[in-house]
């Protein structure tokens, strides 16, 4: 668990306050350090002095980097939000006591929780791919929307991004697309789900109970249509990155498989929204899911594969740095195991 999250949780139980202080300024790198992964030297994965220094540098607040084959993957914490829950946002179809028991068993507060938002940058082939974009300027007043600032600390400028991949069109994933009405990542093309596009631009969505989100899509996503490729299950999002359907959270929610050097990793977006409530109890309702039954079915299907095939995954709302594995539990469900050094050293596991 990150220092920020740990402090936030202990602070919450003490003070029962909502404010998540995001103290400490991050020094922005003046110029971009981005070089395509293919051109970067040294893909051997022993933890030598240079790798040890890079790993230590990567342990800065707000960003975290791992290597997968020749790909460099950097998770960026756009921000966090503390609030009441997880019940009934999670588990509204269960009793409050059952959720309290589950939280107690996992050493978590029963009535308060912290949600994190983690866009990810992937240097793969000659691309720099950004998966999801955080809150952008709309989140700044609440200490979120820190993607671009923390990208700079990690050595990337907005101009370096060549592809923006969107798992889905909820506000916490698309608001970083634009800054004062202009594209935040001016050199990027975009990829997203065909079904996702169709739903949020439909009259039904614009008139329905999620009309506010449809409005955001109209303002932030629709203007980028000329540079956007719409994907179906199995389509290539970029060289080395394949889109897979994971419908339910939203009608066109997509996840991505990244492969490099014979290794693979899944970007699961919002397939699971809480590292305990959604993974240990994948069938429990989640208020963020548009279709509860379909979302639960998708959760079980996706994490069953991840557990069976021992695939590392990055989940947008997993505790920062949001990367880990899923261990199958007896009696159903999965336990989130944070990645520690598995990707930094070679060897079977
Ligand atoms: Zn989300």
Coordinates of C-alpha atoms and ligand atoms in Angstrom, one line a residue:
X1 CA 0.0 0.0 0.0
X2 CA 1.3 3.5 -0.8
X3 CA 2.3 6.0 1.9
X4 CA -0.4 8.3 0.7
X5 CA -3.1 5.7 0.9
X6 CA -1.9 4.4 4.3
X7 CA -1.8 7.9 5.8
X8 CA -5.1 8.7 4.3
X9 CA -6.8 5.6 5.9
X10 CA -5.2 6.1 9.3
X11 CA -6.0 9.8 9.1
X12 CA -9.6 9.0 8.3
X13 CA -10.2 6.7 11.3
X14 CA -8.6 9.4 13.5
X15 CA -10.3 12.4 12.2
X16 CA -13.1 11.1 10.2
X17 CA -12.5 13.7 7.6
X18 CA -13.0 13.8 3.9
X19 CA -10.0 15.9 2.9
X20 CA -7.2 14.0 1.4
X21 CA -4.2 16.3 1.6
X22 CA -2.0 16.0 -1.4
X23 CA 1.0 17.8 0.0
X24 CA 4.4 18.1 -1.5
X25 CA 5.1 19.5 -4.9
X26 CA 6.6 17.3 -7.6
X27 CA 9.5 18.7 -9.4
X28 CA 8.7 18.8 -13.1
X29 CA 11.4 17.7 -15.4
X30 CA 12.2 20.5 -17.8
X31 CA 12.6 18.4 -20.9
X32 CA 11.3 15.1 -22.0
X33 CA 13.3 12.0 -21.2
X34 CA 11.2 9.9 -23.5
X35 CA 12.9 7.5 -25.8
X36 CA 11.1 4.7 -27.5
X37 CA 11.5 1.4 -25.7
X38 CA 12.9 -0.3 -28.8
X39 CA 15.8 2.1 -28.8
X40 CA 16.5 2.0 -25.1
X41 CA 19.6 0.1 -24.2
X42 CA 19.7 -2.8 -21.8
X43 CA 16.8 -5.1 -21.8
X44 CA 18.5 -7.7 -19.6
X45 CA 16.4 -8.0 -16.5
X46 CA 18.9 -8.6 -13.7
X47 CA 18.8 -6.0 -11.0
X48 CA 22.2 -4.4 -11.6
X49 CA 23.3 -1.1 -10.2
X50 CA 21.7 0.9 -13.0
X51 CA 18.4 -1.0 -12.6
X52 CA 18.6 -0.6 -8.9
X53 CA 18.9 3.2 -9.3
X54 CA 16.1 3.3 -11.8
X55 CA 13.9 1.2 -9.4
X56 CA 14.7 3.6 -6.5
X57 CA 13.9 6.6 -8.7
X58 CA 10.7 5.0 -9.7
X59 CA 9.5 4.8 -6.1
X60 CA 8.6 8.5 -6.0
X61 CA 5.2 9.6 -4.9
X62 CA 2.7 9.6 -7.7
X63 CA 4.4 7.4 -10.3
X64 CA 5.8 3.9 -10.5
X65 CA 7.5 2.1 -13.3
X66 CA 7.9 -1.6 -14.2
X67 CA 9.3 -3.4 -17.2
X68 CA 7.5 -6.1 -19.3
X69 CA 9.8 -7.5 -22.0
X70 CA 10.9 -4.5 -23.9
X71 CA 8.0 -2.4 -22.7
X72 CA 8.3 0.2 -20.0
X73 CA 5.1 0.7 -18.1
X74 CA 4.5 3.7 -15.9
X75 CA 1.5 4.0 -13.6
X76 CA 0.6 7.6 -12.7
X77 CA -1.6 8.5 -9.7
X78 CA -4.1 11.1 -11.0
X79 CA -5.4 11.5 -7.5
X80 CA -7.4 9.8 -4.8
X81 CA -10.9 10.3 -3.3
X82 CA -11.9 9.3 0.3
X83 CA -15.5 8.8 1.2
X84 CA -18.2 6.7 2.9
X85 CA -18.3 3.1 1.9
X86 CA -17.6 0.7 0.3
X87 CA -21.2 -0.2 1.4
X88 CA -23.6 0.5 -0.2
X89 CA -21.7 1.7 -3.3
X90 CA -20.5 -1.9 -3.3
X91 CA -22.7 -4.7 -2.1
X92 CA -26.1 -3.0 -2.1
X93 CA -27.6 -6.4 -2.7
X94 CA -26.0 -7.7 0.5
X95 CA -26.3 -6.6 4.1
X96 CA -24.2 -3.9 5.6
X97 CA -23.0 -6.4 8.2
X98 CA -21.7 -8.8 5.5
X99 CA -19.6 -6.0 4.0
X100 CA -18.4 -4.9 7.4
X101 CA -17.2 -8.5 8.1
X102 CA -15.4 -8.6 4.7
X103 CA -13.7 -5.3 5.5
X104 CA -12.7 -6.4 9.0
X105 CA -11.3 -9.7 7.7
X106 CA -9.1 -7.6 5.3
X107 CA -7.9 -5.1 7.9
X108 CA -9.9 -2.3 6.2
X109 CA -12.2 0.4 7.8
X110 CA -15.8 -0.7 7.8
X111 CA -17.4 2.6 6.8
X112 CA -14.8 4.6 4.9
X113 CA -12.8 3.9 1.9
X114 CA -10.3 5.5 -0.5
X115 CA -10.6 5.2 -4.2
X116 CA -7.6 5.8 -6.4
X117 CA -7.4 6.8 -10.1
X118 CA -4.4 5.5 -12.1
X119 CA -3.8 6.2 -15.8
X120 CA -0.9 4.3 -17.2
X121 CA 1.8 5.0 -19.8
X122 CA 3.2 2.2 -22.0
X123 CA 6.4 2.6 -24.1
X124 CA 5.8 -0.2 -26.6
X125 CA 7.3 -0.5 -30.0
X126 CA 7.6 3.1 -31.2
X127 CA 4.6 4.3 -29.3
X128 CA 3.9 6.0 -26.0
X129 CA 0.4 4.8 -25.2
X130 CA -1.6 6.4 -22.4
X131 CA -4.5 4.3 -21.1
X132 CA -7.2 6.6 -19.6
X133 CA -6.7 10.2 -18.7
X134 CA -8.0 11.0 -15.1
X135 CA -9.9 14.1 -14.1
X136 CA -7.9 16.8 -15.9
X137 CA -8.5 20.4 -14.9
X138 CA -12.0 19.5 -13.5
X139 CA -10.3 17.5 -10.7
X140 CA -7.7 20.1 -9.6
X141 CA -9.7 21.8 -6.9
X142 CA -10.0 18.4 -5.2
X143 CA -6.4 17.5 -5.5
X144 CA -6.9 15.2 -8.6
X145 CA -6.1 15.8 -12.2
X146 CA -2.4 15.4 -11.6
X147 CA -1.6 13.2 -14.6
X148 CA 0.3 15.7 -16.7
X149 CA 2.3 17.1 -13.7
X150 CA 3.3 13.6 -12.6
X151 CA 4.1 12.6 -16.2
X152 CA 6.6 15.4 -16.2
X153 CA 8.2 14.0 -13.0
X154 CA 8.4 10.6 -14.7
X155 CA 10.1 12.1 -17.8
X156 CA 7.2 12.5 -20.3
X157 CA 5.6 15.5 -21.9
X158 CA 2.1 15.6 -23.2
X159 CA 3.6 15.9 -26.8
X160 CA 5.2 12.5 -26.4
X161 CA 1.9 10.6 -26.2
X162 CA 1.2 8.9 -29.6
X163 CA -1.9 6.9 -28.7
X164 CA -4.6 7.5 -26.0
X165 CA -6.5 4.3 -25.3
X166 CA -9.8 4.7 -23.4
X167 CA -11.3 1.7 -21.5
X168 CA -14.6 3.5 -21.3
X169 CA -16.1 7.0 -21.3
X170 CA -16.8 7.6 -17.6
X171 CA -15.8 11.0 -16.3
X172 CA -12.8 9.8 -14.2
X173 CA -11.3 8.3 -17.4
X174 CA -12.0 11.0 -20.1
X175 CA -11.8 14.4 -18.4
X176 CA -8.1 14.6 -18.9
X177 CA -8.5 14.5 -22.7
X178 CA -9.0 18.2 -23.0
X179 CA -7.4 21.2 -21.3
X180 CA -9.2 24.6 -21.8
X181 CA -11.0 23.2 -24.8
X182 CA -7.9 21.9 -26.6
X183 CA -6.6 18.3 -26.8
X184 CA -4.2 17.7 -23.8
X185 CA -2.1 15.3 -25.9
X186 CA -1.8 17.1 -29.3
X187 CA 0.2 14.5 -31.2
X188 CA -2.0 11.5 -30.1
X189 CA -4.5 9.4 -32.0
X190 CA -7.2 7.7 -30.0
X191 CA -8.6 4.2 -29.6
X192 CA -11.8 3.2 -27.8
X193 CA -14.6 0.7 -28.0
X194 CA -17.1 0.8 -30.9
X195 CA -20.0 -0.1 -28.6
X196 CA -18.9 2.5 -26.0
X197 CA -19.0 5.2 -28.7
X198 CA -22.4 4.0 -29.9
X199 CA -23.9 4.0 -26.4
X200 CA -22.8 7.4 -25.2
X201 CA -23.6 9.2 -28.4
X202 CA -27.1 7.6 -28.5
X203 CA -30.3 9.5 -27.8
X204 CA -31.1 7.0 -25.1
X205 CA -27.9 7.8 -23.2
X206 CA -28.5 11.6 -23.6
X207 CA -32.0 11.3 -22.2
X208 CA -31.3 8.7 -19.5
X209 CA -30.2 8.8 -15.9
X210 CA -26.5 9.1 -17.0
X211 CA -27.2 12.1 -19.2
X212 CA -24.6 14.1 -17.3
X213 CA -21.9 11.7 -18.4
X214 CA -23.2 11.7 -22.0
X215 CA -22.8 15.5 -21.9
X216 CA -19.2 15.1 -20.9
X217 CA -18.7 12.7 -23.8
X218 CA -20.2 15.2 -26.2
X219 CA -17.8 17.9 -24.9
X220 CA -14.6 15.9 -24.5
X221 CA -14.7 12.8 -26.8
X222 CA -16.8 13.7 -29.8
X223 CA -14.5 16.5 -30.9
X224 CA -11.7 13.9 -31.3
X225 CA -13.7 11.6 -33.5
X226 CA -11.6 12.3 -36.7
X227 CA -8.5 10.9 -34.9
X228 CA -10.3 8.0 -33.2
X229 CA -10.3 4.3 -34.2
X230 CA -13.2 2.4 -32.8
X231 CA -12.4 -1.2 -31.7
X232 CA -14.2 -4.5 -31.3
X233 CA -13.1 -7.6 -29.4
X234 CA -9.8 -8.9 -30.7
X235 CA -8.8 -5.7 -32.6
X236 CA -5.3 -4.4 -32.4
X237 CA -5.2 -1.1 -30.4
X238 CA -1.5 -0.7 -31.1
X239 CA 1.4 -2.9 -32.1
X240 CA 1.6 -5.3 -29.1
X241 CA -1.7 -4.3 -27.6
X242 CA -5.0 -6.1 -28.2
X243 CA -8.5 -4.9 -27.2
X244 CA -10.9 -7.3 -25.5
X245 CA -14.5 -6.8 -24.7
X246 CA -15.4 -6.6 -21.0
X247 CA -18.9 -5.2 -21.2
X248 CA -21.2 -4.6 -18.1
X249 CA -19.5 -1.7 -16.2
X250 CA -20.5 0.3 -19.3
X251 CA -22.1 -1.1 -22.5
X252 CA -18.8 -0.9 -24.4
X253 CA -16.1 -1.2 -21.7
X254 CA -12.9 -2.6 -23.2
X255 CA -9.7 -4.0 -21.6
X256 CA -6.3 -4.5 -23.2
X257 CA -3.7 -7.2 -23.4
X258 CA -0.1 -5.9 -23.7
X259 CA 2.5 -8.3 -24.9
X260 CA 6.3 -7.8 -25.2
X261 CA 9.3 -10.2 -25.2
X262 CA 7.0 -13.2 -24.7
X263 CA 5.4 -11.7 -21.6
X264 CA 1.9 -10.3 -21.2
X265 CA 0.0 -8.0 -18.9
X266 CA -3.7 -7.1 -18.8
X267 CA -5.1 -3.6 -18.4
X268 CA -8.4 -4.3 -16.7
X269 CA -9.8 -0.8 -16.5
X270 CA -13.0 -0.8 -14.3
X271 CA -13.7 -4.5 -14.5
X272 CA -13.2 -4.5 -10.7
X273 CA -13.5 -1.2 -8.8
X274 CA -12.4 -2.2 -5.3
X275 CA -9.4 -4.5 -4.6
X276 CA -11.3 -6.4 -1.9
X277 CA -15.0 -5.9 -2.4
X278 CA -15.0 -6.5 -6.2
X279 CA -12.3 -9.2 -6.3
X280 CA -13.2 -11.3 -3.3
X281 CA -16.9 -10.9 -4.0
X282 CA -17.1 -10.5 -7.8
X283 CA -20.9 -11.2 -7.9
X284 CA -21.8 -8.4 -5.4
X285 CA -23.5 -5.4 -7.0
X286 CA -21.5 -2.2 -7.7
X287 CA -23.3 1.0 -8.1
X288 CA -20.8 2.2 -10.8
X289 CA -21.8 -0.8 -13.0
X290 CA -24.5 0.0 -15.6
X291 CA -25.5 -3.6 -16.0
X292 CA -25.0 -5.4 -12.7
X293 CA -25.5 -9.0 -14.0
X294 CA -23.3 -8.5 -17.0
X295 CA -20.6 -6.8 -15.0
X296 CA -20.4 -9.6 -12.5
X297 CA -20.2 -12.2 -15.2
X298 CA -17.4 -10.3 -16.9
X299 CA -15.6 -9.8 -13.6
X300 CA -15.6 -13.6 -13.0
X301 CA -14.6 -14.4 -16.6
X302 CA -11.7 -11.9 -16.7
X303 CA -10.2 -12.6 -13.3
X304 CA -10.6 -16.3 -13.8
X305 CA -8.2 -16.0 -16.7
X306 CA -5.9 -13.7 -14.8
X307 CA -5.8 -16.1 -11.9
X308 CA -5.5 -19.3 -14.0
X309 CA -2.8 -17.9 -16.3
X310 CA -1.0 -15.9 -13.6
X311 CA -1.2 -12.8 -15.6
X312 CA -0.1 -9.5 -14.0
X313 CA -2.7 -6.8 -14.3
X314 CA -3.2 -3.1 -13.8
X315 CA -6.6 -2.0 -12.6
X316 CA -7.5 1.7 -12.7
X317 CA -9.0 1.7 -9.2
X318 CA -6.6 -0.8 -7.5
X319 CA -4.5 0.7 -4.7
X320 CA -1.6 2.6 -6.3
X321 CA 0.6 1.6 -8.0
X322 CA -2.5 -0.4 -9.1
X323 CA -0.5 -3.5 -10.4
X324 CA -0.8 -7.0 -9.1
X325 CA -2.0 -10.6 -9.5
X326 CA -5.2 -12.3 -8.6
X327 CA -5.1 -15.4 -6.4
X328 CA -8.1 -17.7 -6.6
X329 CA -9.8 -18.2 -3.2
X330 CA -11.5 -21.3 -2.0
X331 CA -15.2 -20.8 -2.3
X332 CA -15.0 -18.3 -5.1
X333 CA -13.5 -14.9 -5.6
X334 CA -9.9 -13.7 -5.9
X335 CA -7.4 -12.0 -3.6
X336 CA -5.4 -9.0 -5.0
X337 CA -1.7 -9.5 -4.5
X338 CA 0.3 -6.4 -5.3
X339 CA 3.2 -6.7 -7.7
X340 CA 6.4 -6.2 -5.7
X341 CA 9.6 -7.3 -7.6
X342 CA 8.3 -10.1 -9.9
X343 CA 8.7 -7.9 -13.0
X344 CA 12.1 -6.6 -12.0
X345 CA 13.9 -10.0 -11.9
X346 CA 13.8 -12.9 -14.2
X347 CA 12.6 -16.4 -13.3
X348 CA 9.6 -18.6 -13.3
X349 CA 6.9 -18.0 -10.6
Ligands
LIG1 ZN1 -13.4 4.5 -13.1

